[in-house]
Amino acid sequence: MIKENIRKILDEIPPDVELEAACKTRSAEEISEAIDAGINIIGENYIQEAEEIFNAISKKTRWHFIGHLQKNKVKRAVKIFDMIETVDSFELAEALDKACADAGRIMPVLVEINSGRENQKFGILPEAAEEFIMKICAMGHIKVTGLMTMGPLAGDPENARPYFKETKKIFEHVKQKNIPGVEMKFLSMGMSNSYKIAVREGANIIRIGTKIFGGRL
């Protein structure tokens, strides 16, 4: 089932859009099957869960953190992940920069945009995005490589379109600024219920869980 689901999604999306498997609560066996089926990016929400899966899977793949990263878990995250998609505060960026300096590496990051301006969600407000990127771009061990947004988790997929449009607008605006140390390359938007609209609005990373693995037990 996992293999068939992945093949179907890959057939639906352009070749320049990357399919990221959102693996929250999924087993090592399920994730391994997804990798065998062509998944190149594993997205994890929780550090402890990611550590367990990471140690159980020896297959070559890229690991992205897509949950809310707490500052006290940054050092552990730096040991596993190839990208942090959810940088949402100066304090987190600073902690990541220090941990990466200690580890002798540079971490690609996406700035999370709270495109719906929802109090219960994390992320930088759209109107503050450029200023925030300017603040963190001089840090030597993280590199801003794009933006990420959530959009509505359920409901009519069309309701997500304005959020995706606004995030794409910010992406293009920052890209045109040619800010030193910033490479606007990735736009991570869209999940199982909204990825088709996200792709039409410019996403080149989509984060899919249920449509790959099925519903959670």
Coordinates of C-alpha atoms in Angstrom, one line a residue:
M1 CA 0.0 0.0 0.0
I2 CA 2.7 2.5 0.9
K3 CA 4.6 1.8 -2.3
E4 CA 1.4 2.3 -4.4
N5 CA 0.5 5.5 -2.5
I6 CA 3.9 7.0 -3.1
R7 CA 3.9 6.1 -6.8
K8 CA 0.5 7.7 -7.2
I9 CA 1.6 10.9 -5.6
L10 CA 4.9 11.1 -7.5
D11 CA 2.9 10.6 -10.7
E12 CA 0.7 13.6 -9.8
I13 CA 3.4 16.1 -9.0
P14 CA 6.0 17.8 -11.2
P15 CA 9.6 16.4 -11.1
D16 CA 11.0 19.5 -9.4
V17 CA 8.7 19.0 -6.4
E18 CA 10.1 16.9 -3.6
L19 CA 7.9 14.5 -1.7
E20 CA 8.7 14.4 2.0
A21 CA 7.2 11.7 4.1
A22 CA 5.7 13.1 7.4
C23 CA 6.5 10.2 9.7
K24 CA 5.0 11.2 13.1
T25 CA 4.2 8.0 15.0
R26 CA 5.2 5.7 12.1
S27 CA 7.2 2.6 12.6
A28 CA 10.7 1.9 11.4
E29 CA 9.3 -0.7 9.1
E30 CA 6.8 1.7 7.5
I31 CA 9.5 4.3 7.0
S32 CA 11.9 1.8 5.6
E33 CA 9.2 0.7 3.1
A34 CA 8.7 4.4 2.1
I35 CA 12.4 4.8 1.5
D36 CA 12.5 1.7 -0.7
A37 CA 9.5 3.1 -2.6
G38 CA 11.4 6.3 -3.5
I39 CA 11.1 8.7 -0.6
N40 CA 14.3 10.8 -0.2
I41 CA 13.2 13.0 2.7
I42 CA 12.0 11.8 6.1
G43 CA 10.1 14.5 8.1
E44 CA 10.0 14.0 11.9
N45 CA 8.1 16.0 14.5
Y46 CA 9.7 14.7 17.7
I47 CA 13.3 14.4 18.7
Q48 CA 13.1 11.2 20.7
E49 CA 11.0 9.5 18.1
A50 CA 13.4 10.6 15.4
E51 CA 16.4 9.3 17.4
E52 CA 14.8 5.9 17.7
I53 CA 13.9 5.6 14.0
F54 CA 17.3 7.1 12.9
N55 CA 19.2 4.4 14.8
A56 CA 17.0 1.7 13.5
I57 CA 17.3 2.6 9.8
S58 CA 20.6 2.4 8.0
K59 CA 19.3 3.5 4.6
K60 CA 20.6 6.6 3.1
T61 CA 18.1 9.4 3.1
R62 CA 17.7 13.0 4.2
W63 CA 16.1 13.9 7.5
H64 CA 14.1 17.1 8.0
F65 CA 12.7 18.3 11.4
I66 CA 9.2 19.6 10.8
G67 CA 7.8 20.0 14.4
H68 CA 8.2 22.7 17.0
L69 CA 11.9 22.5 18.1
Q70 CA 12.5 23.3 21.7
K71 CA 15.8 25.0 22.5
N72 CA 16.8 22.4 25.0
K73 CA 16.7 19.7 22.3
V74 CA 18.7 21.6 19.6
K75 CA 22.0 19.7 20.3
R76 CA 20.2 16.4 19.8
A77 CA 18.6 17.6 16.6
V78 CA 21.9 18.7 15.1
K79 CA 23.2 15.2 15.3
I80 CA 20.3 13.8 13.2
F81 CA 18.8 16.3 10.8
D82 CA 19.9 17.6 7.5
M83 CA 17.5 20.5 7.7
I84 CA 15.3 22.3 10.2
E85 CA 12.1 23.5 8.6
T86 CA 10.6 25.3 11.6
V87 CA 12.9 28.1 12.7
D88 CA 10.4 30.4 14.4
S89 CA 12.3 32.7 16.8
F90 CA 15.6 34.5 17.1
E91 CA 16.3 32.5 20.3
L92 CA 15.9 29.2 18.4
A93 CA 18.1 30.4 15.6
E94 CA 20.8 31.5 18.0
A95 CA 20.7 28.1 19.9
L96 CA 20.9 26.2 16.5
D97 CA 23.8 28.4 15.4
K98 CA 25.8 27.6 18.6
A99 CA 25.0 23.9 18.5
C100 CA 26.1 23.7 14.8
A101 CA 29.3 25.7 15.6
D102 CA 30.1 23.2 18.3
A103 CA 29.4 20.3 15.9
G104 CA 31.4 21.9 13.1
R105 CA 28.6 22.1 10.6
I106 CA 26.3 24.5 8.8
M107 CA 22.6 23.7 9.1
P108 CA 20.2 24.6 6.2
V109 CA 17.0 26.0 7.8
L110 CA 13.6 27.2 6.6
V111 CA 11.8 30.1 8.3
E112 CA 8.4 29.0 9.5
I113 CA 5.7 31.5 8.5
N114 CA 2.5 31.8 10.5
S115 CA 0.6 32.7 7.3
G116 CA -2.8 32.5 8.9
R117 CA -1.7 34.7 11.8
E118 CA -3.2 32.1 14.2
N119 CA -2.4 32.6 17.9
Q120 CA -2.2 28.8 18.5
K121 CA 0.4 28.2 15.8
F122 CA 4.1 28.9 15.8
G123 CA 5.9 30.9 13.2
I124 CA 6.9 34.4 12.1
L125 CA 4.1 36.7 11.1
P126 CA 4.2 37.5 7.3
E127 CA 4.9 41.2 7.8
A128 CA 7.9 40.4 10.1
A129 CA 9.5 37.8 7.9
E130 CA 12.0 40.0 6.0
E131 CA 13.2 41.7 9.2
F132 CA 13.6 38.3 10.9
I133 CA 15.6 36.9 8.0
M134 CA 17.9 39.9 8.1
K135 CA 18.4 39.4 11.8
I136 CA 19.6 35.8 11.5
C137 CA 21.3 35.7 8.1
A138 CA 24.7 36.8 9.6
M139 CA 24.8 33.7 11.8
G140 CA 27.7 31.6 10.6
H141 CA 26.5 28.1 11.2
I142 CA 22.9 28.2 9.9
K143 CA 21.8 29.1 6.4
V144 CA 18.4 30.3 5.5
T145 CA 17.4 28.4 2.4
G146 CA 13.6 29.1 2.2
L147 CA 10.3 29.2 3.9
M148 CA 7.8 26.8 5.4
T149 CA 4.1 27.2 6.3
M150 CA 1.4 25.0 7.7
G151 CA -2.0 26.2 6.4
P152 CA -5.2 24.7 7.7
L153 CA -4.9 21.1 8.9
A154 CA -8.3 20.0 7.7
G155 CA -11.4 21.3 5.9
D156 CA -11.8 22.4 2.4
P157 CA -8.3 22.4 0.7
E158 CA -9.2 25.6 -1.1
N159 CA -9.2 27.4 2.3
A160 CA -5.4 26.9 2.3
R161 CA -4.8 28.7 -1.0
P162 CA -4.5 32.3 0.5
Y163 CA -2.0 31.1 3.0
F164 CA 0.1 29.5 0.3
K165 CA -0.2 32.5 -1.9
E166 CA 1.0 34.8 0.9
T167 CA 4.0 32.6 1.7
K168 CA 5.0 32.4 -1.9
K169 CA 4.8 36.2 -2.2
I170 CA 7.2 36.6 0.8
F171 CA 9.5 33.9 -0.7
E172 CA 9.7 35.9 -4.0
H173 CA 10.1 39.2 -2.2
V174 CA 13.0 38.0 -0.1
K175 CA 14.6 36.2 -3.1
Q176 CA 14.6 39.4 -5.1
K177 CA 16.4 41.2 -2.2
N178 CA 19.5 39.0 -2.7
I179 CA 20.3 39.1 1.0
P180 CA 23.9 37.9 1.6
G181 CA 24.0 34.5 3.1
V182 CA 20.4 33.7 2.2
E183 CA 19.5 31.3 -0.6
M184 CA 15.8 31.2 -1.2
K185 CA 15.6 27.7 -2.7
F186 CA 12.9 25.7 -0.9
L187 CA 9.2 26.4 -0.3
S188 CA 7.7 23.8 2.0
M189 CA 3.9 23.9 1.9
G190 CA 1.0 21.5 1.7
M191 CA 0.0 18.2 3.4
S192 CA -2.2 15.3 2.6
N193 CA -5.4 17.3 2.1
S194 CA -3.8 20.4 0.4
Y195 CA -0.7 19.4 -1.4
K196 CA -2.2 19.8 -4.9
I197 CA -3.1 23.4 -4.2
A198 CA 0.3 24.0 -2.6
V199 CA 2.1 22.8 -5.7
R200 CA 0.0 25.1 -7.9
E201 CA 0.9 28.0 -5.6
G202 CA 4.7 27.3 -5.8
A203 CA 5.6 24.7 -3.2
N204 CA 8.6 22.5 -4.1
I205 CA 8.5 20.4 -0.9
I206 CA 5.2 18.8 0.2
R207 CA 4.9 17.0 3.5
I208 CA 2.6 14.0 3.2
G209 CA 1.7 11.6 6.0
T210 CA -1.7 10.0 5.9
K211 CA -1.9 9.8 2.1
I212 CA 1.3 7.7 2.2
F213 CA 0.9 5.6 5.3
G214 CA -2.9 5.6 5.8
G215 CA -4.7 6.8 9.0
R216 CA -3.0 6.5 12.4
L217 CA -4.3 3.7 14.6

